[in-house]
Short mmCIF file of C-alpha atoms in Angstrom, two decimals:
data_model
loop_
_atom_site.label_atom_id
_atom_site.label_comp_id
_atom_site.label_asym_id
_atom_site.label_seq_id
_atom_site.Cartn_x
_atom_site.Cartn_y
_atom_site.Cartn_z
CA MET E 962 0.03 -0.18 -0.07
CA ILE E 963 1.34 3.35 -1.05
CA GLU E 964 1.37 5.88 1.88
CA ASN E 965 1.69 9.25 0.06
CA LYS E 966 1.62 11.12 -3.18
CA ILE E 967 5.69 11.39 -3.38
CA GLU E 968 5.60 7.50 -2.88
CA LEU E 969 3.05 6.98 -5.68
CA PHE E 970 4.52 9.25 -8.01
CA ASP E 971 7.98 7.90 -7.29
CA THR E 972 6.39 4.22 -7.97
CA PHE E 973 5.12 5.57 -11.31
CA ALA E 974 8.46 6.79 -12.43
CA LYS E 975 10.31 3.81 -11.40
CA ASN E 976 8.00 1.49 -12.98
CA LEU E 977 7.87 3.76 -16.31
CA GLU E 978 11.61 3.54 -16.26
CA SER E 979 11.65 -0.05 -15.95
CA VAL E 980 9.96 -0.22 -19.82
CA ASN E 981 12.48 2.47 -21.27
CA GLY E 982 9.88 5.37 -20.62
CA THR E 983 11.26 8.30 -19.02
CA CYS E 984 9.31 10.56 -16.38
CA TYR E 985 9.53 14.27 -15.51
CA LYS E 986 7.85 15.78 -12.54
CA THR E 987 6.85 19.51 -12.78
CA SER E 988 4.30 22.12 -11.37
CA LYS E 989 1.74 23.77 -13.79
CA ASN E 990 3.44 26.93 -13.79
CA ASP E 991 6.62 25.00 -14.98
CA LEU E 992 4.68 22.81 -17.35
CA ALA E 993 5.52 24.80 -20.45
CA GLU E 994 9.30 25.00 -19.97
CA THR E 995 9.63 21.47 -18.80
CA LEU E 996 8.02 20.46 -22.35
CA VAL E 997 10.56 22.95 -24.20
CA ASN E 998 13.28 21.59 -22.39
CA ILE E 999 12.31 18.18 -23.34
CA TYR E 1000 12.09 19.00 -26.87
CA LYS E 1001 15.28 20.61 -27.07
CA ASP E 1002 17.21 17.93 -25.26
CA ASN E 1003 15.66 15.48 -27.84
CA GLY E 1004 16.15 17.75 -30.80
CA ILE E 1005 12.56 17.63 -31.49
CA GLU E 1006 11.69 20.40 -33.59
CA SER E 1007 7.94 19.85 -34.33
CA THR E 1008 5.08 18.42 -32.41
CA CYS E 1009 1.22 17.96 -32.67
CA MET E 1010 -1.06 18.53 -29.56
CA LEU E 1011 -4.50 18.90 -28.62
CA GLU E 1012 -4.68 22.21 -26.90
CA THR E 1013 -6.50 21.48 -23.63
CA GLU E 1014 -7.45 23.74 -21.05
CA LEU E 1015 -4.40 23.00 -18.96
CA ALA E 1016 -2.01 23.28 -22.00
CA LYS E 1017 -3.64 26.83 -22.60
CA GLU E 1018 -3.29 28.07 -18.80
CA ALA E 1019 0.15 26.65 -18.85
CA GLY E 1020 0.88 28.71 -22.32
CA VAL E 1021 2.31 25.62 -23.75
CA VAL E 1022 1.66 26.45 -27.70
CA GLU E 1023 3.29 29.75 -27.06
CA ALA E 1024 6.46 28.65 -25.44
CA PHE E 1025 6.99 26.19 -28.10
CA ARG E 1026 6.48 28.85 -30.82
CA LYS E 1027 8.79 31.33 -28.78
CA ASN E 1028 11.54 28.34 -28.74
CA ASP E 1029 11.16 27.75 -32.74
CA ILE E 1030 9.43 24.47 -32.07
CA THR E 1031 6.44 23.90 -34.71
CA VAL E 1032 3.46 23.13 -33.25
CA TYR E 1033 0.37 21.70 -35.03
CA THR E 1034 -2.86 22.18 -33.09
CA ASP E 1035 -5.40 21.41 -35.92
CA HIS E 1036 -5.17 19.18 -38.89
CA ILE E 1037 -3.61 16.52 -36.80
CA ARG E 1038 -4.14 13.69 -39.25
CA LEU E 1039 -2.29 15.50 -41.80
CA ASN E 1040 0.60 16.49 -39.46
CA SER E 1041 0.92 13.27 -36.96
CA GLU E 1042 2.92 11.31 -39.85
CA THR E 1043 5.84 14.02 -40.16
CA ALA E 1044 5.65 15.60 -37.02
CA LYS E 1045 8.47 14.40 -34.58
CA GLY E 1046 6.63 14.60 -31.37
CA GLY E 1047 3.12 14.11 -30.25
CA ILE E 1048 1.83 15.35 -26.97
CA THR E 1049 -1.60 14.48 -25.09
CA GLU E 1050 -2.98 15.08 -21.77
CA VAL E 1051 -3.93 11.53 -20.39
CA ALA E 1052 -6.89 10.59 -18.06
CA TYR E 1053 -4.94 8.59 -15.46
CA GLY E 1054 -1.75 7.21 -14.45
CA VAL E 1055 -1.33 3.62 -12.95
CA ALA E 1056 1.70 3.44 -10.85
CA GLU E 1057 1.80 -0.31 -10.53
CA LEU E 1058 3.24 -0.15 -14.24
CA GLY E 1059 4.03 3.13 -15.04
CA SER E 1060 1.32 3.27 -17.49
CA VAL E 1061 -0.68 6.03 -18.44
CA VAL E 1062 -4.74 5.84 -19.78
CA GLN E 1063 -6.25 7.71 -22.41
CA ALA E 1064 -10.12 7.61 -22.20
CA SER E 1065 -11.47 10.09 -25.01
CA ASP E 1066 -13.91 10.27 -27.79
CA GLU E 1067 -10.98 12.03 -29.59
CA VAL E 1068 -9.56 10.56 -32.33
CA ASP E 1069 -6.72 12.86 -32.70
CA ALA E 1070 -5.40 11.91 -29.24
CA ARG E 1071 -5.02 8.23 -30.02
CA LEU E 1072 -2.98 9.42 -33.41
CA MET E 1073 -0.71 11.72 -31.31
CA ALA E 1074 0.26 8.85 -29.08
CA ILE E 1075 1.33 6.54 -31.83
CA MET E 1076 2.43 8.07 -34.96
CA PRO E 1077 5.16 10.67 -33.89
CA ASP E 1078 8.58 9.16 -32.96
CA TYR E 1079 8.46 10.84 -29.42
CA TYR E 1080 5.34 10.79 -27.26
CA ILE E 1081 4.89 12.82 -24.18
CA GLY E 1082 1.71 12.16 -21.89
CA ILE E 1083 0.58 14.81 -19.29
CA VAL E 1084 -0.84 13.59 -16.28
CA LYS E 1085 -2.15 15.13 -13.37
CA GLY E 1086 -0.75 14.11 -10.11
CA SER E 1087 -4.47 13.59 -8.94
CA THR E 1088 -5.35 11.21 -11.35
CA ILE E 1089 -2.37 8.59 -10.75
CA VAL E 1090 -3.85 5.64 -9.01
CA GLU E 1091 -1.77 2.79 -7.52
CA SER E 1092 -3.02 -0.21 -9.47
CA TYR E 1093 -4.85 -1.60 -12.20
CA ASP E 1094 -7.61 -2.69 -9.90
CA ASP E 1095 -8.02 0.76 -8.86
CA MET E 1096 -7.99 1.94 -12.36
CA PHE E 1097 -10.76 -0.48 -13.55
CA ASP E 1098 -12.87 0.83 -10.64
CA LYS E 1099 -12.24 4.56 -11.99
CA LEU E 1100 -13.02 3.30 -15.51
CA SER E 1101 -16.34 1.63 -14.26
CA GLU E 1102 -17.75 4.95 -13.02
CA LEU E 1103 -17.18 6.81 -16.38
CA LYS E 1104 -20.59 7.74 -17.68
CA PRO E 1105 -20.96 7.72 -20.84
CA PHE E 1106 -18.04 5.63 -21.25
CA PRO E 1107 -15.85 7.07 -23.80
CA LYS E 1108 -15.41 5.38 -27.32
CA TYR E 1109 -11.38 4.79 -26.55
CA VAL E 1110 -9.64 3.61 -23.77
CA GLY E 1111 -5.96 2.85 -24.30
CA PHE E 1112 -3.19 1.70 -21.79
CA ILE E 1113 0.06 2.98 -22.76
CA THR E 1114 3.02 1.43 -21.16
CA GLY E 1115 6.57 2.42 -22.24
CA PRO E 1116 7.77 3.09 -26.31
CA SER E 1117 6.10 0.66 -28.74
CA ARG E 1118 7.88 -2.98 -28.78
CA THR E 1119 7.65 -5.75 -30.83
CA ALA E 1120 9.19 -9.01 -31.91
CA ASP E 1121 9.68 -11.21 -34.86
CA ILE E 1122 9.36 -15.12 -34.69
CA GLU E 1123 12.97 -15.48 -33.31
CA CYS E 1124 12.40 -13.04 -30.49
CA VAL E 1125 14.33 -10.16 -31.95
CA SER E 1126 13.00 -7.13 -30.46
CA THR E 1127 12.44 -3.73 -32.26
CA VAL E 1128 11.18 -0.39 -30.75
CA GLY E 1129 8.91 1.79 -32.60
CA VAL E 1130 7.59 -0.25 -35.46
CA HIS E 1131 3.84 -0.03 -34.06
CA GLY E 1132 4.32 3.57 -32.05
CA PRO E 1133 6.56 5.70 -30.70
CA LEU E 1134 10.59 5.22 -30.53
CA GLN E 1135 10.56 7.09 -27.12
CA MET E 1136 8.21 7.96 -24.72
CA SER E 1137 7.94 10.32 -21.69
CA ILE E 1138 5.35 11.04 -18.96
CA VAL E 1139 4.97 14.54 -17.38
CA ILE E 1140 3.70 14.49 -14.27
CA VAL E 1141 1.86 17.90 -13.04
CA THR E 1142 2.39 17.29 -9.39
CA ASP E 1143 0.20 20.38 -8.05
CA LEU E 1144 -3.05 18.95 -9.61
#
């Protein structure tokens, strides 16, 4: 049993990193700067994202543009194949395996999580639960139930018949999750 939020966030980060994802913790006020730094550190010059209320309040689009990072907030289907990054705000996090959960009717959110080479999920700290059992309890309470629910755990991995593992065939090569700790 996880006793507090810090332990919950640390468990989430440790389990995400065990499947080759990276985890960042930030405040709402520092979210835009954190995302810009991730993009600069990884040489990513373009991204697709839905401009959620959180992204608007944090000034994410403006921060990207100010730092010469191309950001597409519409025509996602046209731009998701060529943009190097994709950002979505996810509904939940599951500490047990470092997974995030998309629960949405928005098709573009799915595309941004699988098409670009680098995927970033933004999760509010208050929506991280300890276990899959807790997550399914949360999902069962959703009314109406969303058209799409997807569990995302680390970068895309697959293997051929000879068990040769390959990353990025059916989704992103890299994945990061940003926990907004004060929400």
